[in-house]
mmCIF file of C-alpha atoms and ligand atoms in Angstrom:
data_model
loop_
_atom_site.group_PDB
_atom_site.id
_atom_site.type_symbol
_atom_site.label_atom_id
_atom_site.label_comp_id
_atom_site.label_asym_id
_atom_site.label_seq_id
_atom_site.Cartn_x
_atom_site.Cartn_y
_atom_site.Cartn_z
ATOM 1 C CA UNK A 20 237.999 99.902 32.127
ATOM 2 C CA UNK A 21 234.246 99.549 32.305
ATOM 3 C CA UNK A 22 232.683 96.360 31.111
ATOM 4 C CA UNK A 23 231.992 97.752 27.691
ATOM 5 C CA UNK A 24 231.012 94.472 26.067
ATOM 6 C CA UNK A 25 228.688 93.197 28.734
ATOM 7 C CA UNK A 26 227.288 96.372 30.210
ATOM 8 C CA UNK A 27 224.009 96.838 28.422
ATOM 9 C CA UNK A 28 222.338 99.933 29.668
ATOM 10 C CA UNK A 29 219.374 101.544 27.963
ATOM 11 C CA UNK A 30 219.894 104.813 26.126
ATOM 12 C CA UNK A 31 220.344 107.896 28.285
ATOM 13 C CA UNK A 32 218.105 110.624 26.938
ATOM 14 C CA UNK A 33 220.094 113.490 28.510
ATOM 15 C CA UNK A 34 223.404 112.241 27.183
ATOM 16 C CA UNK A 35 221.883 111.834 23.736
ATOM 17 C CA UNK A 36 220.468 115.360 23.787
ATOM 18 C CA UNK A 37 223.922 116.688 24.709
ATOM 19 C CA UNK A 38 225.624 114.711 21.948
ATOM 20 C CA UNK A 39 223.142 116.004 19.366
ATOM 21 C CA UNK A 40 223.658 119.572 20.547
ATOM 22 C CA UNK A 41 227.432 119.203 20.528
ATOM 23 C CA UNK A 42 227.270 118.347 16.833
ATOM 24 C CA UNK A 43 224.693 121.074 16.079
ATOM 25 C CA UNK A 44 222.518 118.404 14.509
ATOM 26 C CA UNK A 45 219.727 119.748 12.313
ATOM 27 C CA UNK A 46 217.539 117.047 13.789
ATOM 28 C CA UNK A 47 217.193 117.108 17.582
ATOM 29 C CA UNK A 48 213.630 115.969 18.191
ATOM 30 C CA UNK A 49 213.187 112.347 19.165
ATOM 31 C CA UNK A 50 211.081 109.882 21.096
ATOM 32 C CA UNK A 51 212.831 107.251 23.205
ATOM 33 C CA UNK A 52 210.917 104.095 24.099
ATOM 34 C CA UNK A 53 212.037 101.324 26.387
ATOM 35 C CA UNK A 54 210.141 98.733 24.377
ATOM 36 C CA UNK A 55 208.096 98.832 21.189
ATOM 37 C CA UNK A 56 206.904 96.395 18.533
ATOM 38 C CA UNK A 57 208.929 98.124 15.824
ATOM 39 C CA UNK A 58 210.204 101.697 15.644
ATOM 40 C CA UNK A 59 209.083 101.788 11.995
ATOM 41 C CA UNK A 60 205.536 100.827 12.984
ATOM 42 C CA UNK A 61 205.543 103.346 15.836
ATOM 43 C CA UNK A 62 206.567 106.257 13.661
ATOM 44 C CA UNK A 63 203.980 105.301 11.025
ATOM 45 C CA UNK A 64 201.243 105.937 13.612
ATOM 46 C CA UNK A 65 202.663 109.244 14.850
ATOM 47 C CA UNK A 66 202.047 112.734 13.589
ATOM 48 C CA UNK A 67 204.777 112.915 11.001
ATOM 49 C CA UNK A 68 207.431 115.533 10.680
ATOM 50 C CA UNK A 69 210.638 115.663 8.685
ATOM 51 C CA UNK A 70 213.641 114.804 10.854
ATOM 52 C CA UNK A 71 211.709 113.405 13.801
ATOM 53 C CA UNK A 72 213.227 110.118 14.972
ATOM 54 C CA UNK A 73 212.215 107.275 17.247
ATOM 55 C CA UNK A 74 214.593 105.113 19.282
ATOM 56 C CA UNK A 75 213.972 102.000 21.326
ATOM 57 C CA UNK A 76 215.960 99.814 23.688
ATOM 58 C CA UNK A 77 214.084 96.732 22.538
ATOM 59 C CA UNK A 78 211.773 95.694 19.706
ATOM 60 C CA UNK A 79 209.346 92.810 20.114
ATOM 61 C CA UNK A 80 208.551 92.593 16.376
ATOM 62 C CA UNK A 81 211.491 94.179 14.626
ATOM 63 C CA UNK A 82 211.173 94.022 10.871
ATOM 64 C CA UNK A 83 213.863 93.323 8.302
ATOM 65 C CA UNK A 84 213.817 93.475 4.501
ATOM 66 C CA UNK A 85 211.659 91.033 2.557
ATOM 67 C CA UNK A 86 209.342 90.323 5.498
ATOM 68 C CA UNK A 87 212.139 88.931 7.589
ATOM 69 C CA UNK A 88 212.378 89.707 11.284
ATOM 70 C CA UNK A 89 215.135 91.753 12.943
ATOM 71 C CA UNK A 90 215.903 90.402 16.381
ATOM 72 C CA UNK A 91 218.411 91.494 19.028
ATOM 73 C CA UNK A 92 218.514 91.305 22.836
ATOM 74 C CA UNK A 93 217.445 94.307 24.889
ATOM 75 C CA UNK A 94 219.994 97.183 24.924
ATOM 76 C CA UNK A 95 222.419 95.298 22.682
ATOM 77 C CA UNK A 96 221.562 97.196 19.531
ATOM 78 C CA UNK A 97 220.537 100.525 18.143
ATOM 79 C CA UNK A 98 216.974 100.466 16.854
ATOM 80 C CA UNK A 99 215.820 103.682 15.250
ATOM 81 C CA UNK A 100 213.499 105.104 12.641
ATOM 82 C CA UNK A 101 213.619 108.510 11.060
ATOM 83 C CA UNK A 102 210.812 110.341 9.329
ATOM 84 C CA UNK A 103 211.623 112.039 5.992
ATOM 85 C CA UNK A 104 209.503 114.045 3.597
ATOM 86 C CA UNK A 105 211.081 113.601 0.173
ATOM 87 C CA UNK A 106 210.628 116.255 -2.491
ATOM 88 C CA UNK A 107 209.418 115.216 -5.915
ATOM 89 C CA UNK A 108 212.864 115.896 -7.407
ATOM 90 C CA UNK A 109 214.395 112.619 -6.466
ATOM 91 C CA UNK A 110 214.421 108.885 -6.790
ATOM 92 C CA UNK A 111 212.864 107.264 -3.749
ATOM 93 C CA UNK A 112 214.853 104.116 -4.546
ATOM 94 C CA UNK A 113 217.958 106.004 -3.443
ATOM 95 C CA UNK A 114 216.766 106.724 0.096
ATOM 96 C CA UNK A 115 218.138 103.438 1.509
ATOM 97 C CA UNK A 116 221.430 103.938 -0.331
ATOM 98 C CA UNK A 117 221.794 107.526 0.894
ATOM 99 C CA UNK A 118 221.056 106.366 4.446
ATOM 100 C CA UNK A 119 223.814 103.766 4.239
ATOM 101 C CA UNK A 120 226.183 106.427 2.884
ATOM 102 C CA UNK A 121 225.454 108.712 5.845
ATOM 103 C CA UNK A 122 225.938 105.831 8.279
ATOM 104 C CA UNK A 123 229.173 104.894 6.554
ATOM 105 C CA UNK A 124 230.477 108.475 6.799
ATOM 106 C CA UNK A 125 229.539 108.738 10.461
ATOM 107 C CA UNK A 126 231.318 105.506 11.417
ATOM 108 C CA UNK A 127 234.310 105.520 9.108
ATOM 109 C CA UNK A 128 236.567 107.404 11.503
ATOM 110 C CA UNK A 129 235.398 105.507 14.588
ATOM 111 C CA UNK A 130 236.350 101.986 13.518
ATOM 112 C CA UNK A 131 239.642 100.136 13.435
ATOM 113 C CA UNK A 132 238.839 97.619 10.683
ATOM 114 C CA UNK A 133 237.781 98.618 7.215
ATOM 115 C CA UNK A 134 234.042 99.056 6.790
ATOM 116 C CA UNK A 135 232.123 99.290 3.523
ATOM 117 C CA UNK A 136 228.623 99.497 2.130
ATOM 118 C CA UNK A 137 227.289 96.273 0.707
ATOM 119 C CA UNK A 138 224.725 96.953 -1.995
ATOM 120 C CA UNK A 139 222.049 98.058 -1.516
ATOM 121 C CA UNK A 140 222.329 99.326 2.065
ATOM 122 C CA UNK A 141 224.045 96.990 4.519
ATOM 123 C CA UNK A 142 227.117 98.108 6.421
ATOM 124 C CA UNK A 143 229.803 95.446 6.663
ATOM 125 C CA UNK A 144 233.181 94.942 8.268
ATOM 126 C CA UNK A 145 235.803 93.649 5.849
ATOM 127 C CA UNK A 146 238.099 91.048 7.368
ATOM 128 C CA UNK A 147 240.278 88.619 5.404
ATOM 129 C CA UNK A 148 238.262 89.361 2.277
ATOM 130 C CA UNK A 149 235.058 88.353 4.035
ATOM 131 C CA UNK A 150 232.117 90.623 4.835
ATOM 132 C CA UNK A 151 230.425 90.726 8.232
ATOM 133 C CA UNK A 152 227.155 92.638 8.441
ATOM 134 C CA UNK A 153 226.532 94.907 11.423
ATOM 135 C CA UNK A 154 223.765 97.173 10.170
ATOM 136 C CA UNK A 155 220.617 96.920 8.078
ATOM 137 C CA UNK A 156 218.165 99.473 6.740
ATOM 138 C CA UNK A 157 214.471 99.145 5.962
ATOM 139 C CA UNK A 158 212.677 102.033 4.249
ATOM 140 C CA UNK A 159 208.888 102.097 4.049
ATOM 141 C CA UNK A 160 206.697 104.734 2.394
ATOM 142 C CA UNK A 161 203.567 106.024 4.049
ATOM 143 C CA UNK A 162 201.658 108.790 2.255
ATOM 144 C CA UNK A 163 204.224 111.409 1.305
ATOM 145 C CA UNK A 164 206.664 110.321 4.020
ATOM 146 C CA UNK A 165 209.510 107.841 4.088
ATOM 147 C CA UNK A 166 210.105 105.913 7.292
ATOM 148 C CA UNK A 167 213.770 105.010 7.423
ATOM 149 C CA UNK A 168 214.491 102.185 9.860
ATOM 150 C CA UNK A 169 218.091 101.570 10.884
ATOM 151 C CA UNK A 170 219.298 98.649 12.986
ATOM 152 C CA UNK A 171 222.903 98.591 14.205
ATOM 153 C CA UNK A 172 224.414 95.687 16.126
ATOM 154 C CA UNK A 173 226.311 97.275 18.999
ATOM 155 C CA UNK A 174 227.408 94.757 21.603
ATOM 156 C CA UNK A 175 225.875 91.392 20.849
ATOM 157 C CA UNK A 176 227.797 88.323 21.854
ATOM 158 C CA UNK A 177 228.715 85.988 19.016
ATOM 159 C CA UNK A 178 225.979 83.483 19.801
ATOM 160 C CA UNK A 179 223.375 86.277 19.752
ATOM 161 C CA UNK A 180 224.070 87.235 16.158
ATOM 162 C CA UNK A 181 221.407 86.107 13.695
ATOM 163 C CA UNK A 182 223.630 84.911 10.836
ATOM 164 C CA UNK A 183 227.127 83.498 10.488
ATOM 165 C CA UNK A 184 228.487 86.464 8.583
ATOM 166 C CA UNK A 185 227.438 89.055 11.126
ATOM 167 C CA UNK A 186 229.256 91.085 13.700
ATOM 168 C CA UNK A 187 228.601 93.940 16.083
ATOM 169 C CA UNK A 188 230.302 97.304 16.362
ATOM 170 C CA UNK A 189 232.066 96.414 19.629
ATOM 171 C CA UNK A 190 234.572 94.338 17.683
ATOM 172 C CA UNK A 191 235.613 97.223 15.444
ATOM 173 C CA UNK A 192 235.180 100.443 17.412
ATOM 174 C CA UNK A 193 238.425 102.263 18.102
ATOM 175 C CA UNK A 194 237.503 102.938 21.738
ATOM 176 C CA UNK A 195 234.656 103.071 24.180
ATOM 177 C CA UNK A 196 232.253 104.921 21.968
ATOM 178 C CA UNK A 197 228.761 104.979 23.386
ATOM 179 C CA UNK A 198 225.493 104.224 21.606
ATOM 180 C CA UNK A 199 224.467 107.850 22.191
ATOM 181 C CA UNK A 200 227.614 109.082 20.401
ATOM 182 C CA UNK A 201 227.009 106.741 17.488
ATOM 183 C CA UNK A 202 223.385 107.808 17.150
ATOM 184 C CA UNK A 203 224.243 111.524 17.356
ATOM 185 C CA UNK A 204 227.082 111.162 14.905
ATOM 186 C CA UNK A 205 224.852 109.337 12.402
ATOM 187 C CA UNK A 206 221.828 111.609 12.870
ATOM 188 C CA UNK A 207 223.830 114.804 12.355
ATOM 189 C CA UNK A 208 225.583 113.339 9.292
ATOM 190 C CA UNK A 209 222.315 112.056 7.819
ATOM 191 C CA UNK A 210 220.487 115.336 8.481
ATOM 192 C CA UNK A 211 223.182 117.292 6.642
ATOM 193 C CA UNK A 212 223.300 114.858 3.716
ATOM 194 C CA UNK A 213 219.535 114.588 3.426
ATOM 195 C CA UNK A 214 219.030 118.353 3.578
ATOM 196 C CA UNK A 215 221.487 118.819 0.730
ATOM 197 C CA UNK A 216 219.960 116.032 -1.367
ATOM 198 C CA UNK A 217 216.321 116.808 -0.776
ATOM 199 C CA UNK A 218 216.755 120.487 -1.636
ATOM 200 C CA UNK A 219 218.748 119.770 -4.809
ATOM 201 C CA UNK A 220 217.079 120.292 -8.190
ATOM 202 C CA UNK A 221 217.583 116.583 -8.864
ATOM 203 C CA UNK A 222 218.604 113.911 -6.383
ATOM 204 C CA UNK A 223 220.573 111.781 -5.797
ATOM 205 C CA UNK A 224 223.289 114.292 -6.603
ATOM 206 C CA UNK A 225 226.377 113.256 -8.544
ATOM 207 C CA UNK A 226 228.485 113.761 -5.431
ATOM 208 C CA UNK A 227 226.449 111.255 -3.444
ATOM 209 C CA UNK A 228 226.353 108.736 -6.290
ATOM 210 C CA UNK A 229 230.123 109.019 -6.641
ATOM 211 C CA UNK A 230 230.732 108.705 -2.911
ATOM 212 C CA UNK A 231 228.342 105.787 -2.574
ATOM 213 C CA UNK A 232 230.030 103.914 -5.420
ATOM 214 C CA UNK A 233 233.488 104.637 -4.054
ATOM 215 C CA UNK A 234 232.579 102.994 -0.765
ATOM 216 C CA UNK A 235 230.411 100.149 -2.071
ATOM 217 C CA UNK A 236 232.292 96.875 -1.735
ATOM 218 C CA UNK A 237 229.962 94.995 -4.104
ATOM 219 C CA UNK A 238 231.104 96.736 -7.274
ATOM 220 C CA UNK A 239 233.822 94.711 -9.001
ATOM 221 C CA UNK A 240 233.010 91.477 -7.192
ATOM 222 C CA UNK A 241 231.909 88.080 -8.435
ATOM 223 C CA UNK A 242 228.571 87.642 -6.754
ATOM 224 C CA UNK A 243 225.592 85.380 -6.378
ATOM 225 C CA UNK A 244 222.292 87.269 -6.221
ATOM 226 C CA UNK A 245 219.293 85.547 -4.726
ATOM 227 C CA UNK A 246 216.242 87.284 -6.138
ATOM 228 C CA UNK A 247 213.079 87.434 -4.102
ATOM 229 C CA UNK A 248 211.246 85.204 -6.572
ATOM 230 C CA UNK A 249 213.967 82.660 -5.628
ATOM 231 C CA UNK A 250 215.885 82.919 -8.924
ATOM 232 C CA UNK A 251 219.647 83.021 -8.600
ATOM 233 C CA UNK A 252 221.898 85.150 -10.773
ATOM 234 C CA UNK A 253 225.624 84.683 -10.810
ATOM 235 C CA UNK A 254 228.067 87.137 -12.332
ATOM 236 C CA UNK A 255 230.217 90.181 -11.834
ATOM 237 C CA UNK A 256 228.700 93.286 -10.244
ATOM 238 C CA UNK A 257 230.017 96.107 -12.391
ATOM 239 C CA UNK A 258 228.148 99.247 -11.371
ATOM 240 C CA UNK A 259 225.383 100.894 -9.366
ATOM 241 C CA UNK A 260 223.145 102.855 -11.707
ATOM 242 C CA UNK A 261 221.395 106.205 -11.271
ATOM 243 C CA UNK A 262 218.268 104.205 -10.504
ATOM 244 C CA UNK A 263 220.043 102.582 -7.554
ATOM 245 C CA UNK A 264 220.035 99.227 -9.356
ATOM 246 C CA UNK A 265 223.027 96.898 -9.331
ATOM 247 C CA UNK A 266 224.329 96.104 -12.806
ATOM 248 C CA UNK A 267 225.529 92.514 -13.099
ATOM 249 C CA UNK A 268 227.256 90.891 -16.070
ATOM 250 C CA UNK A 269 226.696 87.164 -16.185
ATOM 251 C CA UNK A 270 228.795 86.403 -19.255
ATOM 252 C CA UNK A 271 225.806 85.912 -21.520
ATOM 253 C CA UNK A 272 223.761 88.954 -20.504
ATOM 254 C CA UNK A 273 223.578 92.110 -18.400
ATOM 255 C CA UNK A 274 221.015 92.208 -15.627
ATOM 256 C CA UNK A 275 220.011 95.260 -13.569
ATOM 257 C CA UNK A 276 218.839 94.235 -10.119
ATOM 258 C CA UNK A 277 216.564 96.426 -8.051
ATOM 259 C CA UNK A 278 216.653 94.209 -4.999
ATOM 260 C CA UNK A 279 218.308 90.914 -4.025
ATOM 261 C CA UNK A 280 220.374 89.194 -1.353
ATOM 262 C CA UNK A 281 223.985 89.286 -2.415
ATOM 263 C CA UNK A 282 226.683 86.823 -1.429
ATOM 264 C CA UNK A 283 230.194 86.507 -2.765
ATOM 265 C CA UNK A 284 230.655 83.585 -5.144
ATOM 266 C CA UNK A 285 233.889 81.785 -4.377
HETATM 267 C C1 LIG B 318 217.542 94.371 7.072
HETATM 268 O O1 LIG B 318 216.824 93.381 6.854
HETATM 269 O O2 LIG B 318 218.756 94.351 6.861
HETATM 270 C C2 LIG B 318 216.917 95.652 7.570
HETATM 271 C C3 LIG B 318 216.790 95.662 9.051
HETATM 272 C C4 LIG B 318 216.187 96.940 9.609
HETATM 273 C C5 LIG B 318 215.994 96.884 11.111
HETATM 274 C C6 LIG B 318 215.565 98.175 11.696
HETATM 275 S S1 LIG B 318 215.676 98.191 13.463
HETATM 276 C C7 LIG B 318 214.816 99.700 13.529
HETATM 277 C C8 LIG B 318 213.721 99.646 12.487
HETATM 278 N N1 LIG B 318 212.531 99.030 13.029
HETATM 279 C C9 LIG B 318 212.269 97.858 12.454
HETATM 280 O O3 LIG B 318 211.308 97.131 12.748
HETATM 281 N N2 LIG B 318 213.157 97.597 11.506
HETATM 282 C C10 LIG B 318 214.143 98.650 11.391
#
């Protein structure tokens, strides 16, 4: 068996092209960089085109949500950004949620442990009722385009993970599935989902809302929500609304959250 955990090679552009072709992905055009500040920043400066995506083996200034940084050793992670041109028929607030749904669908059959979406758009492994994050999404708007940044932990060692409740795909993949296969599987799934949504008369479509909610672990849980103005809300998450907001019942009131850091309250 090859040293799957430790062998950190950069992405192979030919293998990736083959994997995309194999899946007849609607999106096949990409730029692969060995090192970049941030794939989101790179794509913002490029000539934009729906479905174009940028990949890197390393980011020197990777960005996370709420001005946090996103850091991972070279070749240990998937760093990518995709360019979308949303129609006016939809809710931009759903782009991160739809991205997490596509990533969920593309990985569901490749993992041994249960995975779920944690509202709004993290992908987590569920183990002994705990949640371990292995992917994050950052969407930024520039003119009429959305830049969708996706970071996936692939084979970090435990001491390289940024937070306690984090993991990387290596611990849950059902075999030696390469980064190229994961990227191609996600890109083809996302392209198909996005095409369907973006061309719909109104999006998100009911099918996507239903599927997102079905696979969102946050609904039904007692949670603590840290708002970005530092307020904390504690209560039961009961729904994800058409706006993409999380509906939380605190006992005394109902609060709809548009963005927050969610932890389970024990
Ligand atoms: C989060 O905070 O959970 C979102 C993290 C998003 C990270 C990805 S990695 C590729 C893309 N480029 C960036 O600088 N950020 C996103």
